[in-house]
């Protein structure tokens, strides 16, 4: 059973699963391997990956950010309110798109910072803090827009979500930078040390409070980037953007191998998780499976991932 | 684990009808046609019944149907409809999550030359080309409320009225609200509207609103709900105040709705509901599939096809029940 143990403990297990599933589904799933479908896959995978990368940073510290979907909604409507050609604050202005993009990313970072400050300052569990802010930010987005989408966004902005090469141009540098920061910088090591044992890290001189706050800032900022891509795809700012995506974000992150208990994670693993998750979604949809069966399979996959995570922890402890 | 997951995938693919066969003995349709049906949600009876009607009608027309449910997420719906386009389906039917976010996918379907028909919800005005099959919410609501007003008039007194309004981001809700307002405006001597409950189609908000309205106006005797799915909230509040009475009994509150779901049918049969405006799901489904066939055949199809629907009430229940989708769900 040594091979089985090695397989389960491998860092690349989920990538292997994704490749095998792609290979198994390809012969009898019309259109799965077409270039058009692979571009679609990239367009749907990248925004989820951006948000899941932020979630990875938070989870490495031992926390969780349930508010990312609400941050995305606020960022979406704020950016759209800036750029909209109908009622936007900078309608028709040449700086509308850059200011709108900055507003989306900036508001995400600020809201993430508020989450982090509450977790550290109030010494409250991240679950409760981000659950509360999820409800608050979600209500805020619906209230300021009166539950209405904001359309007429500039074509240049919509292209970020609608063209695969442009989305890749945004996502790849961010992913590479995030990977290098986590693996090669002092901040990255502090993040892992905080997640493994916050008390020991503090005694060793790690500024645990600042590290935790910064992880939530990164999570909010990347939620803003994800919102930018999703908003571009839908060509409208939505106060309920991402409302149903939390399962995918947390599920894909955990599926990749980032531990719910902190101290273990990687944005490369998260890429594997997101890839597998979206590949499953994509393939199952192309097969014409019913909604209920797709949900059953996705639920089963998360259960398997959580089991594997517990197994890894036991075997490495 | 890999084997386990792949086996599960294969099993569920077979169990889930991934290899659905069309009935070649059935008449109609274009041979070998495949359509994609994308629903925003399956959370209410109406959508479940509509999806069932699509399956049945596709079978009858020898059309293979693939389905996707977006679970209330506009971006997921974009992704799923793109998958339909990748599969090069012959037509797409969509219940959009919202009128604006559906425009990029309609444009994508236009670019791929795939007919796009919107079921029950129209898109926002744009250059994107599609056909929308929608109920005439305004007219059907007005007719339903007019019938209720007729019943109110028979009592010989003035009634205080409450209306439950849907999500005003949904054009269907606006049509129903306006239809109600137009009808009551015609009869100020019979109806005085004292409570307007914004529900956003939520049972919980409806329940709280109805209870508050009854506290403020205990003598409300005329209620219209913009969706039958909110009837349980009204029934609960009426029971709590001891006013849940059948038509003809002293203290009966004149009650009407919209949609024609199974709860409404049951309440009509039992005599608690006076009338409801029924969306003719079967007409709408047939119109969607016919529109796709016509568009593929190069025929001109109007941008909006209206389902006139019908009012079902205590007076025509037996005659109209076979056309009421909620009655068929119940059976």
mmCIF file of C-alpha atoms in Angstrom, chain B:
data_model
loop_
_atom_site.group_PDB
_atom_site.id
_atom_site.type_symbol
_atom_site.label_atom_id
_atom_site.label_comp_id
_atom_site.label_asym_id
_atom_site.label_seq_id
_atom_site.Cartn_x
_atom_site.Cartn_y
_atom_site.Cartn_z
ATOM 1 C CA UNK B 1 -9.198 7.399 -5.633
ATOM 2 C CA UNK B 2 -8.841 8.294 -9.294
ATOM 3 C CA UNK B 3 -10.591 5.087 -10.259
ATOM 4 C CA UNK B 4 -13.307 5.781 -7.717
ATOM 5 C CA UNK B 5 -13.990 9.278 -9.021
ATOM 6 C CA UNK B 6 -13.909 8.228 -12.664
ATOM 7 C CA UNK B 7 -16.246 5.332 -11.966
ATOM 8 C CA UNK B 8 -18.571 7.708 -10.131
ATOM 9 C CA UNK B 9 -18.459 10.131 -13.060
ATOM 10 C CA UNK B 10 -19.269 7.409 -15.548
ATOM 11 C CA UNK B 11 -22.057 6.046 -13.370
ATOM 12 C CA UNK B 12 -23.641 9.423 -12.820
ATOM 13 C CA UNK B 13 -23.339 10.248 -16.496
ATOM 14 C CA UNK B 14 -25.369 7.184 -17.350
ATOM 15 C CA UNK B 15 -27.797 7.668 -14.443
ATOM 16 C CA UNK B 16 -28.229 11.355 -15.175
ATOM 17 C CA UNK B 17 -29.346 10.834 -18.725
ATOM 18 C CA UNK B 18 -26.123 11.963 -20.334
ATOM 19 C CA UNK B 19 -26.992 9.571 -23.104
ATOM 20 C CA UNK B 20 -30.658 10.558 -23.432
ATOM 21 C CA UNK B 21 -32.325 8.979 -26.400
ATOM 22 C CA UNK B 22 -35.000 10.778 -28.311
ATOM 23 C CA UNK B 23 -38.134 8.932 -29.284
ATOM 24 C CA UNK B 24 -37.914 8.437 -32.997
ATOM 25 C CA UNK B 25 -41.546 7.381 -33.191
ATOM 26 C CA UNK B 26 -42.762 10.829 -32.224
ATOM 27 C CA UNK B 27 -43.874 13.281 -34.810
ATOM 28 C CA UNK B 28 -42.645 16.796 -35.505
ATOM 29 C CA UNK B 29 -39.374 18.663 -35.042
ATOM 30 C CA UNK B 30 -36.252 18.701 -37.143
ATOM 31 C CA UNK B 31 -34.464 15.351 -37.103
ATOM 32 C CA UNK B 32 -31.396 15.177 -34.910
ATOM 33 C CA UNK B 33 -31.879 18.648 -33.444
ATOM 34 C CA UNK B 34 -30.238 19.355 -30.081
ATOM 35 C CA UNK B 35 -31.171 22.321 -27.927
ATOM 36 C CA UNK B 36 -29.646 23.669 -24.730
ATOM 37 C CA UNK B 37 -32.003 24.774 -21.960
ATOM 38 C CA UNK B 38 -30.461 27.026 -19.311
ATOM 39 C CA UNK B 39 -32.510 27.860 -16.232
ATOM 40 C CA UNK B 40 -31.425 30.423 -13.681
ATOM 41 C CA UNK B 41 -32.840 28.338 -10.845
ATOM 42 C CA UNK B 42 -35.087 25.396 -9.991
ATOM 43 C CA UNK B 43 -36.065 26.802 -6.619
ATOM 44 C CA UNK B 44 -39.796 27.097 -7.160
ATOM 45 C CA UNK B 45 -42.454 24.740 -8.473
ATOM 46 C CA UNK B 46 -42.936 26.923 -11.519
ATOM 47 C CA UNK B 47 -39.412 26.367 -12.821
ATOM 48 C CA UNK B 48 -39.455 22.651 -12.036
ATOM 49 C CA UNK B 49 -42.767 22.289 -13.879
ATOM 50 C CA UNK B 50 -41.444 24.329 -16.806
ATOM 51 C CA UNK B 51 -38.297 22.197 -17.079
ATOM 52 C CA UNK B 52 -40.477 19.075 -17.004
ATOM 53 C CA UNK B 53 -42.666 20.566 -19.755
ATOM 54 C CA UNK B 54 -39.562 21.258 -21.874
ATOM 55 C CA UNK B 55 -38.421 17.644 -21.472
ATOM 56 C CA UNK B 56 -41.846 16.335 -22.473
ATOM 57 C CA UNK B 57 -42.261 18.677 -25.437
ATOM 58 C CA UNK B 58 -38.712 17.999 -26.682
ATOM 59 C CA UNK B 59 -39.461 14.276 -26.540
ATOM 60 C CA UNK B 60 -42.657 14.825 -28.517
ATOM 61 C CA UNK B 61 -40.820 16.861 -31.147
ATOM 62 C CA UNK B 62 -37.904 14.432 -31.416
ATOM 63 C CA UNK B 63 -35.471 17.034 -30.077
ATOM 64 C CA UNK B 64 -32.553 16.120 -27.845
ATOM 65 C CA UNK B 65 -32.416 18.460 -24.853
ATOM 66 C CA UNK B 66 -29.404 19.228 -22.716
ATOM 67 C CA UNK B 67 -29.910 21.252 -19.560
ATOM 68 C CA UNK B 68 -27.926 23.511 -17.260
ATOM 69 C CA UNK B 69 -29.037 25.210 -14.061
ATOM 70 C CA UNK B 70 -27.098 28.308 -13.023
ATOM 71 C CA UNK B 71 -28.096 28.123 -9.363
ATOM 72 C CA UNK B 72 -28.832 31.847 -9.238
ATOM 73 C CA UNK B 73 -25.427 32.939 -10.543
ATOM 74 C CA UNK B 74 -25.287 35.096 -13.688
ATOM 75 C CA UNK B 75 -21.618 34.286 -14.390
ATOM 76 C CA UNK B 76 -22.243 30.565 -14.064
ATOM 77 C CA UNK B 77 -25.076 30.955 -16.553
ATOM 78 C CA UNK B 78 -22.736 32.729 -18.977
ATOM 79 C CA UNK B 79 -20.300 29.829 -18.639
ATOM 80 C CA UNK B 80 -23.027 27.215 -19.148
ATOM 81 C CA UNK B 81 -24.520 28.861 -22.217
ATOM 82 C CA UNK B 82 -21.020 29.205 -23.671
ATOM 83 C CA UNK B 83 -20.748 25.447 -23.179
ATOM 84 C CA UNK B 84 -23.924 25.035 -25.249
ATOM 85 C CA UNK B 85 -22.357 27.166 -27.978
ATOM 86 C CA UNK B 86 -19.188 25.045 -27.823
ATOM 87 C CA UNK B 87 -21.357 21.951 -28.311
ATOM 88 C CA UNK B 88 -22.819 23.679 -31.357
ATOM 89 C CA UNK B 89 -26.413 23.137 -30.285
ATOM 90 C CA UNK B 90 -29.160 24.007 -32.745
ATOM 91 C CA UNK B 91 -30.911 26.427 -30.410
ATOM 92 C CA UNK B 92 -30.796 27.782 -26.884
ATOM 93 C CA UNK B 93 -33.628 28.476 -24.458
ATOM 94 C CA UNK B 94 -32.645 30.553 -21.454
ATOM 95 C CA UNK B 95 -34.327 31.805 -18.308
ATOM 96 C CA UNK B 96 -31.912 34.651 -17.604
ATOM 97 C CA UNK B 97 -30.746 35.505 -14.116
ATOM 98 C CA UNK B 98 -31.191 39.140 -15.015
ATOM 99 C CA UNK B 99 -32.020 41.270 -18.000
ATOM 100 C CA UNK B 100 -28.592 42.930 -18.343
ATOM 101 C CA UNK B 101 -26.110 40.122 -17.634
ATOM 102 C CA UNK B 102 -27.710 37.903 -20.288
ATOM 103 C CA UNK B 103 -26.793 40.296 -23.103
ATOM 104 C CA UNK B 104 -23.174 39.071 -23.608
ATOM 105 C CA UNK B 105 -24.350 35.495 -24.085
ATOM 106 C CA UNK B 106 -27.133 36.481 -26.454
ATOM 107 C CA UNK B 107 -24.484 38.297 -28.492
ATOM 108 C CA UNK B 108 -22.247 35.196 -28.366
ATOM 109 C CA UNK B 109 -25.140 33.041 -29.613
ATOM 110 C CA UNK B 110 -25.837 35.602 -32.354
ATOM 111 C CA UNK B 111 -22.190 35.429 -33.403
ATOM 112 C CA UNK B 112 -22.395 31.634 -33.557
ATOM 113 C CA UNK B 113 -25.667 31.881 -35.522
ATOM 114 C CA UNK B 114 -27.571 29.893 -32.890
ATOM 115 C CA UNK B 115 -31.219 30.895 -32.304
ATOM 116 C CA UNK B 116 -31.721 32.253 -28.788
ATOM 117 C CA UNK B 117 -35.109 32.251 -27.074
ATOM 118 C CA UNK B 118 -35.686 33.689 -23.604
ATOM 119 C CA UNK B 119 -38.306 31.928 -21.534
ATOM 120 C CA UNK B 120 -40.512 33.958 -19.220
ATOM 121 C CA UNK B 121 -38.101 36.878 -18.777
ATOM 122 C CA UNK B 122 -37.250 39.392 -21.506
ATOM 123 C CA UNK B 123 -33.769 40.893 -21.897
ATOM 124 C CA UNK B 124 -32.988 44.572 -21.662
ATOM 125 C CA UNK B 125 -33.272 46.493 -24.940
ATOM 126 C CA UNK B 126 -30.071 46.154 -26.948
ATOM 127 C CA UNK B 127 -28.749 45.282 -30.382
ATOM 128 C CA UNK B 128 -28.517 41.588 -29.340
ATOM 129 C CA UNK B 129 -31.103 39.522 -31.233
ATOM 130 C CA UNK B 130 -33.393 37.135 -29.386
ATOM 131 C CA UNK B 131 -37.013 36.084 -29.041
ATOM 132 C CA UNK B 132 -38.690 36.367 -25.637
ATOM 133 C CA UNK B 133 -41.729 34.292 -24.702
ATOM 134 C CA UNK B 134 -43.338 36.001 -21.733
ATOM 135 C CA UNK B 135 -46.638 36.050 -19.934
ATOM 136 C CA UNK B 136 -48.701 39.199 -20.335
ATOM 137 C CA UNK B 137 -48.199 40.007 -16.679
ATOM 138 C CA UNK B 138 -50.019 43.331 -16.774
ATOM 139 C CA UNK B 139 -53.156 42.170 -18.565
ATOM 140 C CA UNK B 140 -53.436 38.822 -16.796
ATOM 141 C CA UNK B 141 -53.069 40.450 -13.381
ATOM 142 C CA UNK B 142 -55.608 43.118 -14.293
ATOM 143 C CA UNK B 143 -58.100 40.452 -15.385
ATOM 144 C CA UNK B 144 -57.528 38.421 -12.211
ATOM 145 C CA UNK B 145 -57.958 41.435 -9.931
ATOM 146 C CA UNK B 146 -61.016 42.602 -11.889
ATOM 147 C CA UNK B 147 -62.623 39.215 -11.195
ATOM 148 C CA UNK B 148 -61.763 39.553 -7.498
ATOM 149 C CA UNK B 149 -63.240 43.072 -7.469
ATOM 150 C CA UNK B 150 -66.424 41.619 -8.963
ATOM 151 C CA UNK B 151 -66.635 39.252 -5.987
ATOM 152 C CA UNK B 152 -65.939 42.141 -3.618
ATOM 153 C CA UNK B 153 -68.670 44.194 -5.226
ATOM 154 C CA UNK B 154 -71.198 41.410 -4.501
ATOM 155 C CA UNK B 155 -70.657 41.897 -0.766
ATOM 156 C CA UNK B 156 -72.070 45.428 -1.036
ATOM 157 C CA UNK B 157 -69.356 47.071 1.032
ATOM 158 C CA UNK B 158 -65.940 48.683 0.618
ATOM 159 C CA UNK B 159 -62.877 46.450 1.184
ATOM 160 C CA UNK B 160 -59.444 47.296 2.555
ATOM 161 C CA UNK B 161 -56.823 45.654 0.331
ATOM 162 C CA UNK B 162 -53.275 44.380 0.653
ATOM 163 C CA UNK B 163 -50.969 43.588 -2.275
ATOM 164 C CA UNK B 164 -47.752 41.542 -2.111
ATOM 165 C CA UNK B 165 -45.274 42.922 -4.637
ATOM 166 C CA UNK B 166 -42.372 40.887 -6.073
ATOM 167 C CA UNK B 167 -38.762 41.841 -6.727
ATOM 168 C CA UNK B 168 -38.949 45.171 -8.530
ATOM 169 C CA UNK B 169 -35.718 44.313 -10.344
ATOM 170 C CA UNK B 170 -37.816 41.718 -12.179
ATOM 171 C CA UNK B 171 -39.900 43.131 -15.014
ATOM 172 C CA UNK B 172 -42.529 40.448 -14.368
ATOM 173 C CA UNK B 173 -43.058 41.843 -10.854
ATOM 174 C CA UNK B 174 -43.458 45.356 -12.225
ATOM 175 C CA UNK B 175 -46.056 44.198 -14.764
ATOM 176 C CA UNK B 176 -48.061 42.458 -12.047
ATOM 177 C CA UNK B 177 -47.897 45.456 -9.717
ATOM 178 C CA UNK B 178 -49.053 47.768 -12.508
ATOM 179 C CA UNK B 179 -51.843 45.353 -13.482
ATOM 180 C CA UNK B 180 -53.085 45.332 -9.881
ATOM 181 C CA UNK B 181 -52.943 49.129 -9.664
ATOM 182 C CA UNK B 182 -54.809 49.533 -12.950
ATOM 183 C CA UNK B 183 -57.619 47.228 -11.822
ATOM 184 C CA UNK B 184 -58.132 48.800 -8.388
ATOM 185 C CA UNK B 185 -58.021 52.275 -9.911
ATOM 186 C CA UNK B 186 -61.168 51.336 -11.832
ATOM 187 C CA UNK B 187 -63.090 50.602 -8.623
ATOM 188 C CA UNK B 188 -62.263 53.168 -5.925
ATOM 189 C CA UNK B 189 -65.754 52.757 -4.485
ATOM 190 C CA UNK B 190 -65.041 49.057 -3.731
ATOM 191 C CA UNK B 191 -61.303 48.842 -2.982
ATOM 192 C CA UNK B 192 -58.980 50.932 -0.826
ATOM 193 C CA UNK B 193 -55.356 49.747 -0.865
ATOM 194 C CA UNK B 194 -53.986 50.071 2.677
ATOM 195 C CA UNK B 195 -50.877 47.852 2.508
ATOM 196 C CA UNK B 196 -48.198 47.233 -0.115
ATOM 197 C CA UNK B 197 -45.735 44.528 0.922
ATOM 198 C CA UNK B 198 -42.354 44.412 -0.862
ATOM 199 C CA UNK B 199 -41.365 40.730 -0.816
ATOM 200 C CA UNK B 200 -38.490 40.386 -3.322
ATOM 201 C CA UNK B 201 -40.107 36.948 -3.893
ATOM 202 C CA UNK B 202 -39.011 35.904 -0.395
ATOM 203 C CA UNK B 203 -41.373 33.861 1.795
ATOM 204 C CA UNK B 204 -39.794 35.252 4.963
ATOM 205 C CA UNK B 205 -40.200 38.893 3.892
ATOM 206 C CA UNK B 206 -43.759 38.183 2.777
ATOM 207 C CA UNK B 207 -44.607 36.537 6.098
ATOM 208 C CA UNK B 208 -43.236 39.440 8.150
ATOM 209 C CA UNK B 209 -44.918 42.020 5.911
ATOM 210 C CA UNK B 210 -48.321 40.329 6.013
ATOM 211 C CA UNK B 211 -48.236 39.973 9.802
ATOM 212 C CA UNK B 212 -47.302 43.672 10.179
ATOM 213 C CA UNK B 213 -50.042 44.722 7.751
ATOM 214 C CA UNK B 214 -52.664 42.732 9.672
ATOM 215 C CA UNK B 215 -51.549 44.352 12.931
ATOM 216 C CA UNK B 216 -51.877 47.821 11.416
ATOM 217 C CA UNK B 217 -55.123 47.034 9.539
ATOM 218 C CA UNK B 218 -56.934 44.087 11.128
ATOM 219 C CA UNK B 219 -59.930 44.642 8.827
ATOM 220 C CA UNK B 220 -58.085 43.870 5.561
ATOM 221 C CA UNK B 221 -60.472 41.736 3.521
ATOM 222 C CA UNK B 222 -58.943 41.667 0.032
ATOM 223 C CA UNK B 223 -55.454 40.290 -0.728
ATOM 224 C CA UNK B 224 -53.595 39.842 -3.993
ATOM 225 C CA UNK B 225 -50.168 38.196 -4.166
ATOM 226 C CA UNK B 226 -47.911 38.676 -7.201
ATOM 227 C CA UNK B 227 -46.866 35.038 -6.940
ATOM 228 C CA UNK B 228 -48.687 31.950 -5.707
ATOM 229 C CA UNK B 229 -45.395 30.849 -4.135
ATOM 230 C CA UNK B 230 -46.126 33.435 -1.405
ATOM 231 C CA UNK B 231 -49.549 31.997 -0.567
ATOM 232 C CA UNK B 232 -48.262 29.917 2.395
ATOM 233 C CA UNK B 233 -47.183 33.145 4.137
ATOM 234 C CA UNK B 234 -50.649 34.634 3.694
ATOM 235 C CA UNK B 235 -52.369 31.434 4.824
ATOM 236 C CA UNK B 236 -50.180 31.329 7.915
ATOM 237 C CA UNK B 237 -51.067 34.927 8.830
ATOM 238 C CA UNK B 238 -54.778 34.373 8.140
ATOM 239 C CA UNK B 239 -54.814 31.251 10.297
ATOM 240 C CA UNK B 240 -53.044 33.110 13.100
ATOM 241 C CA UNK B 241 -55.779 35.744 13.097
ATOM 242 C CA UNK B 242 -58.598 33.212 12.715
ATOM 243 C CA UNK B 243 -59.571 34.555 9.300
ATOM 244 C CA UNK B 244 -58.757 31.616 7.057
ATOM 245 C CA UNK B 245 -62.303 30.999 5.749
ATOM 246 C CA UNK B 246 -63.673 29.440 2.604
ATOM 247 C CA UNK B 247 -65.414 31.532 -0.043
ATOM 248 C CA UNK B 248 -69.012 32.041 1.043
ATOM 249 C CA UNK B 249 -68.263 31.663 4.758
ATOM 250 C CA UNK B 250 -68.658 34.745 6.987
ATOM 251 C CA UNK B 251 -65.352 36.612 7.357
ATOM 252 C CA UNK B 252 -63.833 35.183 4.150
ATOM 253 C CA UNK B 253 -60.937 37.289 2.881
ATOM 254 C CA UNK B 254 -61.063 37.617 -0.912
ATOM 255 C CA UNK B 255 -57.790 36.115 -2.030
ATOM 256 C CA UNK B 256 -56.104 36.068 -5.426
ATOM 257 C CA UNK B 257 -52.715 35.212 -6.866
ATOM 258 C CA UNK B 258 -50.605 34.749 -9.951
ATOM 259 C CA UNK B 259 -48.761 31.770 -11.484
ATOM 260 C CA UNK B 260 -51.166 28.837 -11.054
ATOM 261 C CA UNK B 261 -49.026 26.553 -8.904
ATOM 262 C CA UNK B 262 -50.050 23.383 -7.071
ATOM 263 C CA UNK B 263 -50.766 25.207 -3.801
ATOM 264 C CA UNK B 264 -53.094 27.593 -5.612
ATOM 265 C CA UNK B 265 -54.869 24.682 -7.274
ATOM 266 C CA UNK B 266 -55.367 22.917 -3.949
ATOM 267 C CA UNK B 267 -56.664 26.122 -2.333
ATOM 268 C CA UNK B 268 -59.062 26.658 -5.237
ATOM 269 C CA UNK B 269 -60.368 23.109 -4.886
ATOM 270 C CA UNK B 270 -60.816 23.545 -1.140
ATOM 271 C CA UNK B 271 -62.508 26.925 -1.657
ATOM 272 C CA UNK B 272 -60.019 29.184 0.142
ATOM 273 C CA UNK B 273 -58.625 30.906 -2.952
ATOM 274 C CA UNK B 274 -60.941 32.959 -5.140
ATOM 275 C CA UNK B 275 -58.846 33.284 -8.301
ATOM 276 C CA UNK B 276 -55.381 33.132 -9.755
ATOM 277 C CA UNK B 277 -53.846 34.275 -13.034
ATOM 278 C CA UNK B 278 -52.331 31.212 -14.652
ATOM 279 C CA UNK B 279 -49.213 31.427 -16.766
ATOM 280 C CA UNK B 280 -49.767 28.892 -19.524
ATOM 281 C CA UNK B 281 -46.478 27.018 -19.155
ATOM 282 C CA UNK B 282 -47.407 24.554 -21.903
ATOM 283 C CA UNK B 283 -48.137 27.368 -24.354
ATOM 284 C CA UNK B 284 -44.872 29.120 -23.445
ATOM 285 C CA UNK B 285 -42.794 25.956 -23.820
ATOM 286 C CA UNK B 286 -44.343 25.124 -27.198
ATOM 287 C CA UNK B 287 -43.841 28.729 -28.338
ATOM 288 C CA UNK B 288 -40.132 28.595 -27.369
ATOM 289 C CA UNK B 289 -39.462 25.402 -29.307
ATOM 290 C CA UNK B 290 -41.555 26.548 -32.258
ATOM 291 C CA UNK B 291 -39.612 29.814 -32.339
ATOM 292 C CA UNK B 292 -36.310 27.900 -32.512
ATOM 293 C CA UNK B 293 -37.610 25.707 -35.332
ATOM 294 C CA UNK B 294 -38.957 28.726 -37.189
ATOM 295 C CA UNK B 295 -35.746 30.717 -36.772
ATOM 296 C CA UNK B 296 -33.739 27.750 -38.037
ATOM 297 C CA UNK B 297 -36.146 27.501 -40.959
ATOM 298 C CA UNK B 298 -35.491 31.141 -41.838
ATOM 299 C CA UNK B 299 -38.953 32.339 -40.847
ATOM 300 C CA UNK B 300 -39.576 35.725 -39.263
ATOM 301 C CA UNK B 301 -40.419 35.438 -35.561
ATOM 302 C CA UNK B 302 -41.622 38.400 -33.472
ATOM 303 C CA UNK B 303 -39.197 39.692 -30.860
ATOM 304 C CA UNK B 304 -41.764 39.127 -28.107
ATOM 305 C CA UNK B 305 -44.348 36.331 -28.025
ATOM 306 C CA UNK B 306 -46.943 36.981 -25.331
ATOM 307 C CA UNK B 307 -48.637 34.239 -23.370
ATOM 308 C CA UNK B 308 -52.135 35.599 -22.682
ATOM 309 C CA UNK B 309 -52.590 33.106 -19.844
ATOM 310 C CA UNK B 310 -56.012 32.751 -18.266
ATOM 311 C CA UNK B 311 -57.825 33.468 -15.036
ATOM 312 C CA UNK B 312 -58.963 30.419 -13.115
ATOM 313 C CA UNK B 313 -61.564 30.969 -10.407
ATOM 314 C CA UNK B 314 -64.281 29.243 -8.456
ATOM 315 C CA UNK B 315 -66.648 29.651 -11.405
ATOM 316 C CA UNK B 316 -64.540 27.922 -14.094
ATOM 317 C CA UNK B 317 -62.348 25.596 -12.037
ATOM 318 C CA UNK B 318 -63.450 22.278 -13.546
ATOM 319 C CA UNK B 319 -63.330 23.598 -17.086
ATOM 320 C CA UNK B 320 -59.862 25.239 -16.851
ATOM 321 C CA UNK B 321 -58.034 22.929 -14.436
ATOM 322 C CA UNK B 322 -56.636 20.644 -17.191
ATOM 323 C CA UNK B 323 -54.748 23.657 -18.597
ATOM 324 C CA UNK B 324 -53.418 24.708 -15.176
ATOM 325 C CA UNK B 325 -49.852 23.471 -14.713
ATOM 326 C CA UNK B 326 -50.211 23.408 -10.932
ATOM 327 C CA UNK B 327 -53.137 21.005 -11.238
ATOM 328 C CA UNK B 328 -51.005 18.644 -13.313
ATOM 329 C CA UNK B 329 -48.090 18.862 -10.872
ATOM 330 C CA UNK B 330 -50.451 17.837 -8.100
ATOM 331 C CA UNK B 331 -51.698 14.827 -10.048
#
